[in-house]
Structures are given as structure tokens and as C-alpha cells.
Coordinates of C-alpha atoms in Angstrom, one line a residue:
Chain A
X6 CA -0.2 0.3 0.1
X7 CA 1.3 3.1 -0.5
X8 CA 1.8 5.4 2.5
X9 CA 2.5 9.5 2.4
X10 CA 4.9 9.2 5.4
X11 CA 6.0 6.1 7.7
X12 CA 7.1 5.9 11.7
X13 CA 9.7 3.2 12.3
X14 CA 8.6 1.0 15.7
X15 CA 10.2 -1.7 15.4
X16 CA 11.9 -2.5 18.4
X17 CA 9.0 -0.5 20.7
X18 CA 7.2 -2.1 22.6
X19 CA 3.0 -1.1 23.9
X20 CA 2.1 1.5 24.1
X21 CA 5.3 3.0 22.4
X22 CA 4.1 2.5 19.0
X23 CA 0.1 3.7 19.5
X24 CA 1.5 6.9 21.3
X25 CA 4.7 7.2 18.3
X26 CA 1.0 7.3 15.7
X27 CA -0.2 10.0 18.0
X28 CA 2.0 12.0 18.0
X29 CA 2.8 12.1 13.8
X30 CA -0.9 11.7 13.3
X31 CA -0.9 15.5 14.7
X32 CA 2.2 16.8 11.5
X33 CA -0.3 15.0 9.0
X34 CA -2.4 16.3 6.8
X35 CA -6.7 15.4 6.7
X36 CA -6.8 12.9 3.9
X37 CA -2.0 11.1 4.3
X38 CA -2.1 8.2 5.4
X39 CA 0.8 7.4 7.5
X40 CA 2.2 3.5 7.2
X41 CA 3.8 1.8 10.4
X42 CA 5.9 -0.4 10.7
X43 CA 6.1 -2.4 14.2
X44 CA 7.3 -5.9 15.4
X45 CA 5.8 -5.7 18.5
X46 CA 2.1 -8.5 17.9
X47 CA 0.2 -6.4 20.0
X48 CA -0.1 -3.2 17.6
X49 CA -2.3 -6.0 15.1
X50 CA -5.7 -4.9 17.6
X51 CA -4.4 -1.6 19.1
X52 CA -3.9 -0.2 15.7
X53 CA -7.6 -0.6 14.9
X54 CA -8.8 -0.2 18.0
X55 CA -7.4 3.7 18.2
X56 CA -8.9 3.6 15.2
X57 CA -11.9 2.8 16.8
X58 CA -11.7 5.2 19.8
X59 CA -10.2 8.5 17.2
X60 CA -11.6 8.4 14.5
X61 CA -9.2 7.6 11.9
X62 CA -9.9 5.2 9.0
X63 CA -7.9 2.4 9.4
X64 CA -7.0 0.5 5.7
X65 CA -6.0 -2.7 6.9
X66 CA -2.0 -4.2 7.5
X67 CA 0.7 -6.8 5.8
X68 CA 2.5 -8.7 7.5
X69 CA 6.5 -9.3 5.7
X70 CA 8.2 -11.5 8.1
X71 CA 8.6 -10.1 11.7
X72 CA 7.5 -7.1 10.7
X73 CA 4.3 -6.0 11.2
X74 CA 2.9 -3.0 8.5
X75 CA -0.3 -0.7 9.5
X76 CA -1.7 1.8 7.5
X77 CA -4.1 4.2 8.7
X78 CA -5.5 7.8 7.5
X79 CA -6.0 10.3 8.7
X80 CA -9.4 11.2 8.7
X81 CA -10.0 15.1 10.6
Chain B
X30 CA -15.1 14.9 17.8
X31 CA -17.1 14.9 20.6
X32 CA -16.3 16.0 24.4
X33 CA -13.3 13.8 25.3
X34 CA -13.8 10.2 26.7
X35 CA -12.3 10.4 30.5
X36 CA -9.9 8.1 32.2
X37 CA -8.9 7.8 35.6
X38 CA -7.0 6.3 37.8
X39 CA -5.9 6.4 41.7
X40 CA -1.9 5.0 41.9
X41 CA -2.6 3.4 45.6
X42 CA 1.0 1.6 45.1
X43 CA 4.8 2.6 44.9
X44 CA 5.8 -0.3 43.8
X45 CA 7.9 -0.8 40.2
X46 CA 5.4 -2.3 38.1
X47 CA 2.2 -1.9 38.9
X48 CA 3.5 2.1 38.5
X49 CA 4.9 1.2 35.0
X50 CA 1.0 -0.6 34.3
X51 CA -0.5 2.9 35.4
X52 CA 1.4 4.8 33.5
X53 CA 1.1 3.0 30.0
X54 CA -2.5 3.0 30.7
X55 CA -2.4 6.6 31.5
X56 CA -0.6 7.7 28.0
X57 CA -2.2 4.8 25.6
X58 CA -5.0 6.8 26.9
X59 CA -4.3 9.9 25.8
X60 CA -2.9 9.2 22.7
X61 CA -6.4 8.0 22.4
X62 CA -7.3 11.2 22.8
X63 CA -8.8 10.6 26.4
X64 CA -8.3 13.4 28.8
X65 CA -6.8 11.3 32.3
X66 CA -6.1 12.2 35.7
X67 CA -4.0 10.0 37.2
X68 CA -4.8 10.3 42.1
X69 CA -1.6 9.5 43.9
X70 CA -2.0 8.0 47.3
X71 CA -0.5 6.2 50.0
X72 CA 2.1 4.2 48.7
X73 CA 1.9 5.5 44.7
X74 CA 3.1 9.6 46.2
X75 CA 6.7 7.9 46.0
X76 CA 5.9 7.4 42.6
X77 CA 5.9 11.3 42.2
X78 CA 8.4 12.2 44.7
X79 CA 11.6 14.0 44.0
X80 CA 14.7 11.3 43.5
X81 CA 16.9 14.9 45.4
X82 CA 17.1 16.3 47.7
X83 CA 15.9 15.2 52.2
X84 CA 12.2 15.2 52.9
X85 CA 11.2 18.4 55.2
X86 CA 8.9 17.0 58.1
X87 CA 7.7 17.5 61.1
X88 CA 7.9 15.1 63.4
X89 CA 10.4 12.4 65.3
X90 CA 7.4 9.9 63.6
X91 CA 7.4 10.7 60.4
X92 CA 11.0 12.4 59.7
X93 CA 11.5 8.7 60.5
X94 CA 8.5 7.8 58.4
X95 CA 10.1 9.9 55.1
X96 CA 13.0 8.1 55.7
X97 CA 13.0 4.5 55.1
X98 CA 10.2 5.6 52.9
X99 CA 11.8 7.6 50.7
X100 CA 10.4 6.9 47.6
X101 CA 11.7 9.0 44.1
X102 CA 10.3 7.7 40.4
X103 CA 14.4 6.2 41.0
X104 CA 13.5 4.2 44.2
X105 CA 10.7 1.9 43.2
X106 CA 11.2 -1.6 43.3
X107 CA 8.9 -5.0 42.3
X108 CA 6.7 -6.1 44.4
X109 CA 8.0 -9.6 43.3
X110 CA 10.9 -11.0 42.4
X111 CA 12.5 -7.9 44.4
X112 CA 15.3 -9.8 46.0
X113 CA 16.8 -6.9 48.0
X114 CA 16.8 -5.0 45.1
X115 CA 18.8 -7.5 43.0
X116 CA 15.7 -8.3 41.1
X117 CA 14.1 -5.1 40.5
X118 CA 17.8 -4.1 38.6
X119 CA 17.8 -7.3 36.1
X120 CA 13.9 -5.8 35.2
X121 CA 15.8 -2.6 34.7
X122 CA 17.4 -3.9 32.4
X123 CA 15.0 -5.6 31.0
X124 CA 13.0 -2.6 30.4
X125 CA 16.2 -1.7 28.9
X126 CA 16.7 -3.9 26.9
X127 CA 12.9 -3.6 25.0
X128 CA 13.0 -0.3 25.4
X129 CA 10.2 0.8 27.5
X130 CA 10.9 3.4 28.8
X131 CA 11.5 4.0 32.7
X132 CA 8.9 5.5 35.1
X133 CA 10.8 9.1 35.0
X134 CA 10.5 8.9 31.1
X135 CA 6.8 7.8 31.7
X136 CA 5.6 10.5 33.8
X137 CA 7.7 13.6 31.5
X138 CA 6.0 11.9 27.8
X139 CA 2.8 12.2 30.6
X140 CA 3.0 15.7 31.0
X141 CA 4.1 17.1 27.9
X142 CA 0.4 14.8 26.8
X143 CA -1.4 16.0 29.6
X144 CA -2.1 14.0 32.1
X145 CA -3.0 15.5 35.2
X146 CA -1.1 14.3 38.4
X147 CA -2.6 15.1 41.0
X148 CA -1.6 14.4 44.5
X149 CA -3.7 13.0 47.0
X150 CA -3.6 15.6 50.6
X151 CA -4.9 12.7 53.3
X152 CA -2.0 10.7 53.3
X153 CA 0.3 14.2 52.5
X154 CA -1.3 14.8 56.0
X155 CA -1.3 11.9 56.6
X156 CA 2.6 10.6 56.1
X157 CA 4.1 14.6 56.7
X158 CA 5.2 15.3 52.9
X159 CA 5.4 18.4 51.9
X160 CA 4.0 19.3 48.5
X161 CA 7.8 20.4 48.0
X162 CA 8.9 17.3 48.0
X163 CA 6.5 16.4 44.3
X164 CA 7.8 17.0 41.0
X165 CA 7.5 20.3 38.3
X166 CA 4.5 17.6 36.6
X167 CA 2.5 16.9 39.6
X168 CA 0.0 19.6 38.2
X169 CA -2.6 19.6 42.0
X170 CA -3.0 18.5 44.9
X171 CA -6.5 17.0 46.0
X172 CA -9.0 14.6 48.0
X173 CA -11.2 12.1 47.4
X174 CA -13.7 14.2 46.5
X175 CA -12.7 15.1 43.8
X176 CA -10.9 12.1 43.1
X177 CA -14.7 10.8 42.9
X178 CA -16.0 14.3 40.9
X179 CA -13.3 13.4 38.0
X180 CA -13.9 9.2 38.2
X181 CA -18.0 9.9 38.2
X182 CA -17.7 11.8 34.6
X183 CA -15.1 8.8 34.3
X184 CA -15.7 6.4 30.8
X185 CA -13.1 3.7 32.4
X186 CA -11.2 4.3 36.7
X187 CA -9.2 2.1 37.8
X188 CA -7.6 1.6 41.0
X189 CA -3.9 0.6 40.6

């Protein structure tokens, strides 16, 4: 998937990938897509949950090797 | 989005592991857009005491208490397997290995994210802890009624 910006959270455990995502979102423009790369499997549930609560759009995830790439669109 | 949802946490424990759990939840809540308050009481006050300097309290009993119960984020120990500090030292090593923030870093992060850190006035009074014993990130002091008002308005309320 094509993203406007990416955030590497490899080697970080919960809650850091989500905290960094929330922080990064402040710099993003509405409509932009952020790719978050992480290797803590917690993100598979945490990222959709974060999107559900914050109202941003969860576009999906891809797994390659031990890396999980999640894609989130800023909606507001 | 509508009005911010609230998360209120009582931190009663001064254990490293429990404090870590409290800060993980507080910072996660803040990044989910929640308005977070942490209410520190009893042993939990150790988490937000300054690491440096002495604690000036009045009376021999309180002086003794604050000497043996010095507190400060860097002096917290684990609730289990402390083993005279060996277990805590090992856990801090594991946290460092996995890039887990220290309690100090969590306090700074929480502060930046707008988490309110509140010290319980009753515990401070009983234990003889002056307000200047707390770190600058502590936003205010308050009583149980304040916490319950926050808890009533909260979607999530926890006691750790």
C-alpha cells in the first residue's frame, strides 16, 4: 500500500507504537496515509482499536517476516 | 469528535511494576484522545516524589517514615522478586533492552500529553510529605471528593 509518510516502531513495545502514531498524526494533513511498521504483535489489535476510538480510518495491514505494516488515514 | 472521554486512575501502589502498568494505561489513554487524571495516594506518592534532596517533615515519627520510605521514581522496587534489589535491577535491565521507557520518562511523557498528576492531600498530611517534595510535573493536590467527581464523569476508572 502506498503511504504519504511512515513511522518505524521496530523494537518498540506497547504503548510506544500508538503513542508515536498519535504524535505523528499531529503533523499529518487530513487525507494523508501513515504507514506504521512494528514488530510487537500487539499492534494488530491496538491499531484498529486506536482508529475506532479516535475516528481515523484503518486501511489494513500487511505482514512480512516479523514485521507488521499498518496503514491509517487521517480523517479529521 | 464530541466531548473528550475521561480516564481516571488511582495509583495507590508505589511498586515499580504497578506504576509501569498505570503509566502505560495513562499514556495510551491520552494518545486515544482521552482526558486522563492520575490520583496518587499512600504508597503511590513515592512515584511522584522528587529523586533528589531530602523530605522535610515535622516530628520524629514522620521524619523516620520519610527516611525509610524515601520514594522517588528511581527508587521504586518490584512487588515480587525484588530480592534485595537484584530482581528490580534485572527488570530495569530487561526494560532497557526492550526500549521500554523508565518511570521517569513515562512521567515526562504523560506530562507532555496533558495527563494530570494529582497528589492526595490526606496521605500527604498523615505521612508528613510537604508539597515541595513532589516533582514539577505534579499538577495539583486534592482530596477523595475531587477524585470521585472525576471518576463519576469517567468512562474508565481504575485502582492500581
